[in-house]
């Protein structure tokens, strides 16, 4: 990475070179130790000097605690003079003349690229603790070891921050060199995964003047996006933020995110720069504040030249030297020399191949320990990424607001359990309180109305009918007015987005203001790039989705039929059966028979009206039971049990007959509207004419259903459709459900909807394929349709539809079912069975003793049946005045019955001296007696 340079005297360079050798263990001079020559390619400026001091201290600390090691690293420095050629020359010198076994460095990624090639040819490990360019790969160069972290290790954390706050556009600002450009492919992918796009890339040269930086910032101010990701080294970043603060780009509308190019070098930032960065959010690699780190920092401040500042690169340098010392001992390098390739080689080919390189790189790959910067473990030649710390610039410095890990994303604490992480509603809530630009705690929306931004072109359909959905009119000044239900929904959705969208409506029409095509042609204009969006009553259809993207639908879906309604005046001879369901008819019939049979049993032995020949008694059962329905029976009942049953039964009959009468009257008097057609296949078989709306996809749908194309009639307005249906020019019309509901709102008494007969996906908003706005707009549609605003829009444009549909649904009365009366039948059944059981029990108890005790059970039952068929001579009905108790002394039963007044007739007048109730009875008796004589 590019660092601040300081002019250090050459004498100071040699001083530290000697210091590095003096600080090594005295046993280096011992004949028993094996010296391992290691090259160091660093610029001895502020950063390079700091790194070299850390290397020296690392070896001194290591060998002071590992005195038993047989190997000792000898550092040989070669300053590269801050350019690629200088680094290459230093590397060639170390390989050819010194024959080092490993090289630590160089400072910059641009220097490392050529040096890695030299190391691969000579099989000498190149260990860099500062080359962060992701293009440098250990998988392509097996002798390259990155003892630092790639810039790509932080892009996912940046993407998660962007996604947490819902920003959908981000402008990267980076240095125009390998360091700045190397991260861009990875950053672009990470932002894409966060559903954010890059509308513009701001590239600033490393040597740009303040005027050039200011001009670029003013250019950014004219754009809509206010979310910036800065990836540059601290010297250029310091100038950038000072100018951004001065021109007014550090406002509450702006969000600034910086990479570790700045956060890893906070020690080099002036106080004025920190104050200008108020509200900036940054990421940096987390280094645990262990006691070893604190001790090293204290010793570093005491031992180094005043002015040198320790950064995380110094810690990585310390760990790299420690790892190399461990690996050199593991590799057991002894008398290692270079094998020369040829004697006629040029300077670039004159060095040989290290004999110890393969074993050293293998040992280095397997070396693991806990260093100052954290765990040192190589994976494919790269240092495994530790967690990232998310920091917030608060004016005088930074404070931590959260962490990011590869496994859990944004977390509040590194040791937080996964259950606690899931409990948080959003990743944003896992961050601590953030001070944003403008010294506010309200997170920036990340966009403003642009001063020179291009408005999105929104295509809208032009049509004559169904203007409640979309209506396009031209004013006198040739301006366009677009309104309707779909337009209100579109504008509400755009307003609900987390960023601003500037757009203008463009009618899909010819210069003469007539429609320029159907809906398929309209959506295809988005594919051609003539429109950015299409808003209106555009249905989501499969064939259209092949070249455009749709949002979620915001209306009901489906294709249905519109058919005329007519009053069913045809005479129905069996309409009297319709008021009751067949279950209720069967139950009622069985109940009538049961009641008749029960009354016959109760009255047969004591009532002359229920006696007689067999078929007479069967007829009496049915006659009596059904006559109770109209309360017209003339047979008297004398048993109290019968009367109790009949009281309950009369109540049931009354309720049942009244309900039947009301339902039948409703069926005969209420107008009953029926659709003229209910089956699509009927229309196809009979080659009926059907209608479809002009420009609709329904035409293709009808063709797929094998409708004759010559039978398809087009209409463009509700009035035209009403005319076609009323005149019987079409038998039915096929349309989408939203249109049908609107149509029925005007003509609800004449037509009805059949279906839906086909699944469709409703109206949606059209975008180009791959547009990042689709997800955001779909989420906004969900928010709008779940709120109250959508209901207000429906009442405004489609208000009367629902009431009309409800009135049609109530037109046809329903049949009465058993479910409404089963309680009454249950009461009758329970009472009837209880009475029957009681009566039979009493009869058996009274007559069983008179049976032959020697008879079999069957014989006894037959004898009881015979007794049941006899009159009950002990009944009060046969012991009235003037009667003979069943034995009339040879008199005719007619005489007895005529002489005995009916219990159900009117009482005999008290003034009458005769026992007969009328002259007619006396005349009948006299005639009978004269015939006897």
PDB file of C-alpha atoms in Angstrom, residues 619-883:
ATOM      1  CA  UNK A 619    -105.092 -46.623   5.919  1.00  0.00           C
ATOM      2  CA  UNK A 620    -106.079 -45.082   9.204  1.00  0.00           C
ATOM      3  CA  UNK A 621    -102.409 -44.887  10.253  1.00  0.00           C
ATOM      4  CA  UNK A 622    -101.434 -42.900   7.145  1.00  0.00           C
ATOM      5  CA  UNK A 623    -104.638 -40.867   7.061  1.00  0.00           C
ATOM      6  CA  UNK A 624    -104.419 -39.775  10.655  1.00  0.00           C
ATOM      7  CA  UNK A 625    -100.703 -38.896  10.559  1.00  0.00           C
ATOM      8  CA  UNK A 626    -100.878 -36.808   7.384  1.00  0.00           C
ATOM      9  CA  UNK A 627    -104.172 -35.157   8.338  1.00  0.00           C
ATOM     10  CA  UNK A 628    -102.381 -33.648  11.317  1.00  0.00           C
ATOM     11  CA  UNK A 629    -100.364 -31.575   8.844  1.00  0.00           C
ATOM     12  CA  UNK A 630    -103.440 -29.422   8.193  1.00  0.00           C
ATOM     13  CA  UNK A 631    -105.098 -30.184  11.548  1.00  0.00           C
ATOM     14  CA  UNK A 632    -108.115 -31.711   9.688  1.00  0.00           C
ATOM     15  CA  UNK A 633    -108.393 -35.154  11.333  1.00  0.00           C
ATOM     16  CA  UNK A 634    -111.891 -36.039  12.632  1.00  0.00           C
ATOM     17  CA  UNK A 635    -110.842 -39.121  14.616  1.00  0.00           C
ATOM     18  CA  UNK A 636    -110.891 -38.617  18.324  1.00  0.00           C
ATOM     19  CA  UNK A 637    -108.068 -39.746  20.626  1.00  0.00           C
ATOM     20  CA  UNK A 638    -108.884 -40.874  24.122  1.00  0.00           C
ATOM     21  CA  UNK A 639    -105.483 -41.821  25.553  1.00  0.00           C
ATOM     22  CA  UNK A 640    -103.575 -39.194  27.492  1.00  0.00           C
ATOM     23  CA  UNK A 641    -100.353 -40.646  26.110  1.00  0.00           C
ATOM     24  CA  UNK A 642    -101.622 -40.015  22.584  1.00  0.00           C
ATOM     25  CA  UNK A 643    -102.592 -36.485  23.440  1.00  0.00           C
ATOM     26  CA  UNK A 644     -99.142 -35.779  24.893  1.00  0.00           C
ATOM     27  CA  UNK A 645     -97.440 -37.060  21.732  1.00  0.00           C
ATOM     28  CA  UNK A 646     -99.783 -35.071  19.498  1.00  0.00           C
ATOM     29  CA  UNK A 647     -99.178 -31.819  21.360  1.00  0.00           C
ATOM     30  CA  UNK A 648     -95.463 -32.048  20.618  1.00  0.00           C
ATOM     31  CA  UNK A 649     -96.079 -33.273  17.091  1.00  0.00           C
ATOM     32  CA  UNK A 650     -98.470 -30.397  16.333  1.00  0.00           C
ATOM     33  CA  UNK A 651     -95.730 -27.943  17.306  1.00  0.00           C
ATOM     34  CA  UNK A 652     -93.270 -29.612  14.920  1.00  0.00           C
ATOM     35  CA  UNK A 653     -95.821 -29.695  12.103  1.00  0.00           C
ATOM     36  CA  UNK A 654     -96.669 -26.048  12.639  1.00  0.00           C
ATOM     37  CA  UNK A 655     -93.033 -24.935  12.428  1.00  0.00           C
ATOM     38  CA  UNK A 656     -92.314 -27.190   9.454  1.00  0.00           C
ATOM     39  CA  UNK A 657     -95.348 -26.135   7.432  1.00  0.00           C
ATOM     40  CA  UNK A 658     -94.835 -22.445   8.112  1.00  0.00           C
ATOM     41  CA  UNK A 659     -91.190 -22.674   7.029  1.00  0.00           C
ATOM     42  CA  UNK A 660     -92.118 -24.631   3.925  1.00  0.00           C
ATOM     43  CA  UNK A 661     -94.793 -22.105   3.000  1.00  0.00           C
ATOM     44  CA  UNK A 662     -92.433 -19.155   3.400  1.00  0.00           C
ATOM     45  CA  UNK A 663     -89.683 -20.782   1.345  1.00  0.00           C
ATOM     46  CA  UNK A 664     -92.043 -21.818  -1.443  1.00  0.00           C
ATOM     47  CA  UNK A 665     -93.578 -18.356  -1.558  1.00  0.00           C
ATOM     48  CA  UNK A 666     -90.105 -16.842  -1.876  1.00  0.00           C
ATOM     49  CA  UNK A 667     -89.237 -19.150  -4.742  1.00  0.00           C
ATOM     50  CA  UNK A 668     -92.443 -18.342  -6.572  1.00  0.00           C
ATOM     51  CA  UNK A 669     -92.404 -14.580  -6.086  1.00  0.00           C
ATOM     52  CA  UNK A 670     -88.742 -13.438  -5.915  1.00  0.00           C
ATOM     53  CA  UNK A 671     -87.100 -12.780  -9.266  1.00  0.00           C
ATOM     54  CA  UNK A 672     -84.601 -15.538  -9.922  1.00  0.00           C
ATOM     55  CA  UNK A 673     -81.811 -14.468 -12.256  1.00  0.00           C
ATOM     56  CA  UNK A 674     -79.822 -17.196 -13.945  1.00  0.00           C
ATOM     57  CA  UNK A 675     -76.782 -16.915 -16.238  1.00  0.00           C
ATOM     58  CA  UNK A 676     -77.482 -17.791 -19.842  1.00  0.00           C
ATOM     59  CA  UNK A 677     -74.171 -19.688 -20.160  1.00  0.00           C
ATOM     60  CA  UNK A 678     -72.122 -21.466 -17.525  1.00  0.00           C
ATOM     61  CA  UNK A 679     -69.870 -23.744 -19.570  1.00  0.00           C
ATOM     62  CA  UNK A 680     -67.041 -22.656 -21.865  1.00  0.00           C
ATOM     63  CA  UNK A 681     -67.268 -25.891 -23.826  1.00  0.00           C
ATOM     64  CA  UNK A 682     -70.893 -25.066 -24.654  1.00  0.00           C
ATOM     65  CA  UNK A 683     -69.706 -21.919 -26.419  1.00  0.00           C
ATOM     66  CA  UNK A 684     -67.059 -23.835 -28.358  1.00  0.00           C
ATOM     67  CA  UNK A 685     -69.387 -26.666 -29.410  1.00  0.00           C
ATOM     68  CA  UNK A 686     -72.133 -24.329 -30.576  1.00  0.00           C
ATOM     69  CA  UNK A 687     -69.733 -21.914 -32.291  1.00  0.00           C
ATOM     70  CA  UNK A 688     -71.093 -18.971 -30.340  1.00  0.00           C
ATOM     71  CA  UNK A 689     -69.665 -15.484 -30.752  1.00  0.00           C
ATOM     72  CA  UNK A 690     -67.570 -14.318 -27.792  1.00  0.00           C
ATOM     73  CA  UNK A 691     -65.949 -10.969 -27.038  1.00  0.00           C
ATOM     74  CA  UNK A 692     -62.523  -9.830 -25.866  1.00  0.00           C
ATOM     75  CA  UNK A 693     -60.991  -6.425 -25.095  1.00  0.00           C
ATOM     76  CA  UNK A 694     -58.901  -4.712 -27.715  1.00  0.00           C
ATOM     77  CA  UNK A 695     -55.163  -5.232 -27.212  1.00  0.00           C
ATOM     78  CA  UNK A 696     -55.581  -7.777 -24.425  1.00  0.00           C
ATOM     79  CA  UNK A 697     -53.676 -11.029 -24.112  1.00  0.00           C
ATOM     80  CA  UNK A 698     -57.088 -12.726 -23.810  1.00  0.00           C
ATOM     81  CA  UNK A 699     -57.187 -13.039 -27.610  1.00  0.00           C
ATOM     82  CA  UNK A 700     -54.281 -15.471 -27.532  1.00  0.00           C
ATOM     83  CA  UNK A 701     -55.868 -17.281 -24.630  1.00  0.00           C
ATOM     84  CA  UNK A 702     -59.111 -17.820 -26.594  1.00  0.00           C
ATOM     85  CA  UNK A 703     -57.206 -19.120 -29.598  1.00  0.00           C
ATOM     86  CA  UNK A 704     -55.440 -21.655 -27.395  1.00  0.00           C
ATOM     87  CA  UNK A 705     -58.863 -22.842 -26.201  1.00  0.00           C
ATOM     88  CA  UNK A 706     -59.774 -23.632 -29.834  1.00  0.00           C
ATOM     89  CA  UNK A 707     -62.305 -20.854 -30.310  1.00  0.00           C
ATOM     90  CA  UNK A 708     -62.996 -20.157 -33.957  1.00  0.00           C
ATOM     91  CA  UNK A 709     -61.173 -16.924 -34.745  1.00  0.00           C
ATOM     92  CA  UNK A 710     -64.066 -15.797 -36.924  1.00  0.00           C
ATOM     93  CA  UNK A 711     -66.307 -15.958 -33.834  1.00  0.00           C
ATOM     94  CA  UNK A 712     -64.151 -13.585 -31.788  1.00  0.00           C
ATOM     95  CA  UNK A 713     -65.516 -10.045 -31.510  1.00  0.00           C
ATOM     96  CA  UNK A 714     -63.420  -7.109 -30.260  1.00  0.00           C
ATOM     97  CA  UNK A 715     -64.618  -4.303 -28.002  1.00  0.00           C
ATOM     98  CA  UNK A 716     -62.809  -1.320 -26.508  1.00  0.00           C
ATOM     99  CA  UNK A 717     -65.105   0.037 -23.797  1.00  0.00           C
ATOM    100  CA  UNK A 718     -67.719  -1.075 -21.255  1.00  0.00           C
ATOM    101  CA  UNK A 719     -70.422   0.634 -23.299  1.00  0.00           C
ATOM    102  CA  UNK A 720     -69.492  -1.332 -26.398  1.00  0.00           C
ATOM    103  CA  UNK A 721     -69.481  -4.570 -24.407  1.00  0.00           C
ATOM    104  CA  UNK A 722     -72.938  -3.826 -23.017  1.00  0.00           C
ATOM    105  CA  UNK A 723     -74.202  -3.183 -26.533  1.00  0.00           C
ATOM    106  CA  UNK A 724     -72.810  -6.488 -27.837  1.00  0.00           C
ATOM    107  CA  UNK A 725     -74.285  -8.526 -24.985  1.00  0.00           C
ATOM    108  CA  UNK A 726     -77.658  -6.778 -24.967  1.00  0.00           C
ATOM    109  CA  UNK A 727     -78.135  -7.285 -28.702  1.00  0.00           C
ATOM    110  CA  UNK A 728     -77.056 -10.945 -28.445  1.00  0.00           C
ATOM    111  CA  UNK A 729     -74.263 -10.341 -30.950  1.00  0.00           C
ATOM    112  CA  UNK A 730     -72.046 -12.220 -28.514  1.00  0.00           C
ATOM    113  CA  UNK A 731     -73.072 -14.921 -26.068  1.00  0.00           C
ATOM    114  CA  UNK A 732     -70.325 -14.108 -23.576  1.00  0.00           C
ATOM    115  CA  UNK A 733     -67.186 -12.039 -23.123  1.00  0.00           C
ATOM    116  CA  UNK A 734     -63.851 -13.092 -21.658  1.00  0.00           C
ATOM    117  CA  UNK A 735     -62.000 -10.586 -19.541  1.00  0.00           C
ATOM    118  CA  UNK A 736     -59.728 -10.222 -16.535  1.00  0.00           C
ATOM    119  CA  UNK A 737     -61.301 -10.110 -13.096  1.00  0.00           C
ATOM    120  CA  UNK A 738     -60.501  -6.442 -12.291  1.00  0.00           C
ATOM    121  CA  UNK A 739     -62.181  -5.284 -15.519  1.00  0.00           C
ATOM    122  CA  UNK A 740     -65.180  -7.549 -14.929  1.00  0.00           C
ATOM    123  CA  UNK A 741     -65.747  -6.164 -11.443  1.00  0.00           C
ATOM    124  CA  UNK A 742     -65.605  -2.653 -12.810  1.00  0.00           C
ATOM    125  CA  UNK A 743     -68.058  -3.586 -15.586  1.00  0.00           C
ATOM    126  CA  UNK A 744     -70.477  -5.242 -13.159  1.00  0.00           C
ATOM    127  CA  UNK A 745     -70.375  -2.125 -11.029  1.00  0.00           C
ATOM    128  CA  UNK A 746     -72.203  -0.367 -13.857  1.00  0.00           C
ATOM    129  CA  UNK A 747     -74.411  -3.216 -15.123  1.00  0.00           C
ATOM    130  CA  UNK A 748     -74.867  -5.465 -12.107  1.00  0.00           C
ATOM    131  CA  UNK A 749     -78.552  -6.172 -12.780  1.00  0.00           C
ATOM    132  CA  UNK A 750     -77.950  -7.466 -16.291  1.00  0.00           C
ATOM    133  CA  UNK A 751     -74.778  -9.564 -16.178  1.00  0.00           C
ATOM    134  CA  UNK A 752     -72.780 -11.835 -13.955  1.00  0.00           C
ATOM    135  CA  UNK A 753     -69.305 -13.311 -13.750  1.00  0.00           C
ATOM    136  CA  UNK A 754     -68.588 -17.007 -14.331  1.00  0.00           C
ATOM    137  CA  UNK A 755     -65.217 -18.215 -13.140  1.00  0.00           C
ATOM    138  CA  UNK A 756     -62.351 -17.455 -12.990  1.00  0.00           C
ATOM    139  CA  UNK A 757     -61.784 -20.069 -15.675  1.00  0.00           C
ATOM    140  CA  UNK A 758     -58.064 -19.445 -16.077  1.00  0.00           C
ATOM    141  CA  UNK A 759     -55.256 -18.470 -13.729  1.00  0.00           C
ATOM    142  CA  UNK A 760     -53.527 -15.146 -14.396  1.00  0.00           C
ATOM    143  CA  UNK A 761     -51.192 -13.133 -12.205  1.00  0.00           C
ATOM    144  CA  UNK A 762     -52.860  -9.736 -12.084  1.00  0.00           C
ATOM    145  CA  UNK A 763     -51.398  -6.334 -12.944  1.00  0.00           C
ATOM    146  CA  UNK A 764     -47.707  -5.640 -12.403  1.00  0.00           C
ATOM    147  CA  UNK A 765     -45.108  -2.971 -13.127  1.00  0.00           C
ATOM    148  CA  UNK A 766     -42.699  -3.724 -15.980  1.00  0.00           C
ATOM    149  CA  UNK A 767     -38.908  -3.320 -15.737  1.00  0.00           C
ATOM    150  CA  UNK A 768     -35.979  -4.416 -17.896  1.00  0.00           C
ATOM    151  CA  UNK A 769     -34.625  -7.875 -17.173  1.00  0.00           C
ATOM    152  CA  UNK A 770     -32.182  -7.784 -14.278  1.00  0.00           C
ATOM    153  CA  UNK A 771     -33.243  -4.374 -13.004  1.00  0.00           C
ATOM    154  CA  UNK A 772     -32.256  -3.995  -9.336  1.00  0.00           C
ATOM    155  CA  UNK A 773     -35.396  -1.939  -8.758  1.00  0.00           C
ATOM    156  CA  UNK A 774     -37.703  -4.950  -9.173  1.00  0.00           C
ATOM    157  CA  UNK A 775     -37.123  -6.268  -5.644  1.00  0.00           C
ATOM    158  CA  UNK A 776     -37.437  -2.855  -4.055  1.00  0.00           C
ATOM    159  CA  UNK A 777     -40.617  -2.018  -5.966  1.00  0.00           C
ATOM    160  CA  UNK A 778     -42.107  -5.428  -5.116  1.00  0.00           C
ATOM    161  CA  UNK A 779     -41.461  -4.797  -1.425  1.00  0.00           C
ATOM    162  CA  UNK A 780     -43.021  -1.365  -1.774  1.00  0.00           C
ATOM    163  CA  UNK A 781     -46.089  -2.931  -3.447  1.00  0.00           C
ATOM    164  CA  UNK A 782     -46.515  -5.232  -0.446  1.00  0.00           C
ATOM    165  CA  UNK A 783     -46.326  -2.259   1.910  1.00  0.00           C
ATOM    166  CA  UNK A 784     -48.877  -0.303  -0.126  1.00  0.00           C
ATOM    167  CA  UNK A 785     -51.354  -3.168  -0.639  1.00  0.00           C
ATOM    168  CA  UNK A 786     -51.254  -4.088   3.054  1.00  0.00           C
ATOM    169  CA  UNK A 787     -52.026  -0.535   4.143  1.00  0.00           C
ATOM    170  CA  UNK A 788     -55.117   1.648   4.079  1.00  0.00           C
ATOM    171  CA  UNK A 789     -54.076   3.621   1.038  1.00  0.00           C
ATOM    172  CA  UNK A 790     -54.961   0.849  -1.419  1.00  0.00           C
ATOM    173  CA  UNK A 791     -58.521   0.688  -0.041  1.00  0.00           C
ATOM    174  CA  UNK A 792     -58.899   4.421  -0.552  1.00  0.00           C
ATOM    175  CA  UNK A 793     -57.779   4.058  -4.156  1.00  0.00           C
ATOM    176  CA  UNK A 794     -60.263   1.249  -4.762  1.00  0.00           C
ATOM    177  CA  UNK A 795     -63.110   3.314  -3.329  1.00  0.00           C
ATOM    178  CA  UNK A 796     -62.058   6.260  -5.448  1.00  0.00           C
ATOM    179  CA  UNK A 797     -61.931   4.419  -8.778  1.00  0.00           C
ATOM    180  CA  UNK A 798     -63.830   1.118  -8.307  1.00  0.00           C
ATOM    181  CA  UNK A 799     -66.125   2.021  -5.416  1.00  0.00           C
ATOM    182  CA  UNK A 800     -69.557   0.524  -6.295  1.00  0.00           C
ATOM    183  CA  UNK A 801     -68.400  -2.892  -7.455  1.00  0.00           C
ATOM    184  CA  UNK A 802     -68.587  -4.882  -4.214  1.00  0.00           C
ATOM    185  CA  UNK A 803     -72.108  -3.836  -3.206  1.00  0.00           C
ATOM    186  CA  UNK A 804     -73.423  -4.775  -6.632  1.00  0.00           C
ATOM    187  CA  UNK A 805     -71.898  -8.238  -6.470  1.00  0.00           C
ATOM    188  CA  UNK A 806     -73.304  -8.802  -2.989  1.00  0.00           C
ATOM    189  CA  UNK A 807     -76.864  -7.963  -4.103  1.00  0.00           C
ATOM    190  CA  UNK A 808     -76.722 -10.555  -6.852  1.00  0.00           C
ATOM    191  CA  UNK A 809     -75.504 -13.170  -4.447  1.00  0.00           C
ATOM    192  CA  UNK A 810     -78.607 -12.638  -2.251  1.00  0.00           C
ATOM    193  CA  UNK A 811     -81.150 -13.001  -5.097  1.00  0.00           C
ATOM    194  CA  UNK A 812     -81.699 -16.770  -4.911  1.00  0.00           C
ATOM    195  CA  UNK A 813     -83.305 -18.267  -1.761  1.00  0.00           C
ATOM    196  CA  UNK A 814     -81.735 -21.383  -0.336  1.00  0.00           C
ATOM    197  CA  UNK A 815     -83.400 -24.732   0.365  1.00  0.00           C
ATOM    198  CA  UNK A 816     -84.301 -25.650   3.930  1.00  0.00           C
ATOM    199  CA  UNK A 817     -82.198 -28.493   5.240  1.00  0.00           C
ATOM    200  CA  UNK A 818     -82.321 -31.016   8.026  1.00  0.00           C
ATOM    201  CA  UNK A 819     -79.708 -29.039   9.933  1.00  0.00           C
ATOM    202  CA  UNK A 820     -82.282 -26.394  10.801  1.00  0.00           C
ATOM    203  CA  UNK A 821     -84.884 -28.847  12.242  1.00  0.00           C
ATOM    204  CA  UNK A 822     -83.019 -31.827  13.625  1.00  0.00           C
ATOM    205  CA  UNK A 823     -83.607 -30.613  17.175  1.00  0.00           C
ATOM    206  CA  UNK A 824     -87.406 -30.785  16.717  1.00  0.00           C
ATOM    207  CA  UNK A 825     -87.258 -34.259  15.230  1.00  0.00           C
ATOM    208  CA  UNK A 826     -85.011 -35.361  18.062  1.00  0.00           C
ATOM    209  CA  UNK A 827     -87.569 -34.223  20.659  1.00  0.00           C
ATOM    210  CA  UNK A 828     -90.412 -36.025  18.846  1.00  0.00           C
ATOM    211  CA  UNK A 829     -88.362 -39.192  18.531  1.00  0.00           C
ATOM    212  CA  UNK A 830     -87.306 -39.257  22.173  1.00  0.00           C
ATOM    213  CA  UNK A 831     -90.817 -38.562  23.506  1.00  0.00           C
ATOM    214  CA  UNK A 832     -92.411 -41.033  21.104  1.00  0.00           C
ATOM    215  CA  UNK A 833     -90.036 -43.851  21.983  1.00  0.00           C
ATOM    216  CA  UNK A 834     -90.433 -43.180  25.702  1.00  0.00           C
ATOM    217  CA  UNK A 835     -94.234 -43.330  25.407  1.00  0.00           C
ATOM    218  CA  UNK A 836     -94.068 -46.501  23.306  1.00  0.00           C
ATOM    219  CA  UNK A 837     -91.783 -48.261  25.765  1.00  0.00           C
ATOM    220  CA  UNK A 838     -93.960 -47.239  28.704  1.00  0.00           C
ATOM    221  CA  UNK A 839     -97.173 -48.409  27.016  1.00  0.00           C
ATOM    222  CA  UNK A 840     -95.771 -51.766  25.892  1.00  0.00           C
ATOM    223  CA  UNK A 841     -94.327 -52.368  29.351  1.00  0.00           C
ATOM    224  CA  UNK A 842     -97.685 -51.723  31.034  1.00  0.00           C
ATOM    225  CA  UNK A 843     -99.522 -53.955  28.542  1.00  0.00           C
ATOM    226  CA  UNK A 844     -97.149 -56.864  29.073  1.00  0.00           C
ATOM    227  CA  UNK A 845     -97.287 -56.461  32.859  1.00  0.00           C
ATOM    228  CA  UNK A 846    -101.109 -56.558  32.901  1.00  0.00           C
ATOM    229  CA  UNK A 847    -101.620 -59.463  30.495  1.00  0.00           C
ATOM    230  CA  UNK A 848     -98.619 -61.715  30.860  1.00  0.00           C
ATOM    231  CA  UNK A 849    -100.119 -63.420  33.935  1.00  0.00           C
ATOM    232  CA  UNK A 850    -103.165 -64.569  31.959  1.00  0.00           C
ATOM    233  CA  UNK A 851    -101.052 -66.541  29.496  1.00  0.00           C
ATOM    234  CA  UNK A 852    -100.632 -70.312  29.749  1.00  0.00           C
ATOM    235  CA  UNK A 853     -97.643 -70.852  32.023  1.00  0.00           C
ATOM    236  CA  UNK A 854     -96.774 -74.064  30.189  1.00  0.00           C
ATOM    237  CA  UNK A 855     -96.620 -72.338  26.806  1.00  0.00           C
ATOM    238  CA  UNK A 856     -93.388 -71.502  25.053  1.00  0.00           C
ATOM    239  CA  UNK A 857     -92.095 -67.988  24.712  1.00  0.00           C
ATOM    240  CA  UNK A 858     -93.290 -67.788  21.126  1.00  0.00           C
ATOM    241  CA  UNK A 859     -96.731 -69.052  22.084  1.00  0.00           C
ATOM    242  CA  UNK A 860     -96.929 -66.456  24.822  1.00  0.00           C
ATOM    243  CA  UNK A 861     -96.015 -63.707  22.353  1.00  0.00           C
ATOM    244  CA  UNK A 862     -98.731 -64.872  19.942  1.00  0.00           C
ATOM    245  CA  UNK A 863    -101.233 -64.956  22.790  1.00  0.00           C
ATOM    246  CA  UNK A 864    -100.244 -61.419  23.807  1.00  0.00           C
ATOM    247  CA  UNK A 865    -100.687 -60.260  20.223  1.00  0.00           C
ATOM    248  CA  UNK A 866    -104.164 -61.735  20.189  1.00  0.00           C
ATOM    249  CA  UNK A 867    -105.001 -59.959  23.413  1.00  0.00           C
ATOM    250  CA  UNK A 868    -103.664 -56.688  21.960  1.00  0.00           C
ATOM    251  CA  UNK A 869    -106.092 -56.992  19.070  1.00  0.00           C
ATOM    252  CA  UNK A 870    -109.022 -57.310  21.508  1.00  0.00           C
ATOM    253  CA  UNK A 871    -110.853 -54.412  23.021  1.00  0.00           C
ATOM    254  CA  UNK A 872    -109.843 -53.259  26.439  1.00  0.00           C
ATOM    255  CA  UNK A 873    -113.193 -53.869  28.215  1.00  0.00           C
ATOM    256  CA  UNK A 874    -111.920 -52.116  31.282  1.00  0.00           C
ATOM    257  CA  UNK A 875    -111.379 -48.859  29.435  1.00  0.00           C
ATOM    258  CA  UNK A 876    -113.589 -45.938  30.433  1.00  0.00           C
ATOM    259  CA  UNK A 877    -114.567 -45.498  26.787  1.00  0.00           C
ATOM    260  CA  UNK A 878    -116.736 -48.618  27.054  1.00  0.00           C
ATOM    261  CA  UNK A 879    -118.322 -47.825  30.506  1.00  0.00           C
ATOM    262  CA  UNK A 880    -120.323 -44.660  29.751  1.00  0.00           C
ATOM    263  CA  UNK A 881    -123.995 -44.143  30.603  1.00  0.00           C
ATOM    264  CA  UNK A 882    -126.291 -46.105  28.290  1.00  0.00           C
ATOM    265  CA  UNK A 883    -123.619 -48.480  27.316  1.00  0.00           C
TER     266      UNK A 883
END
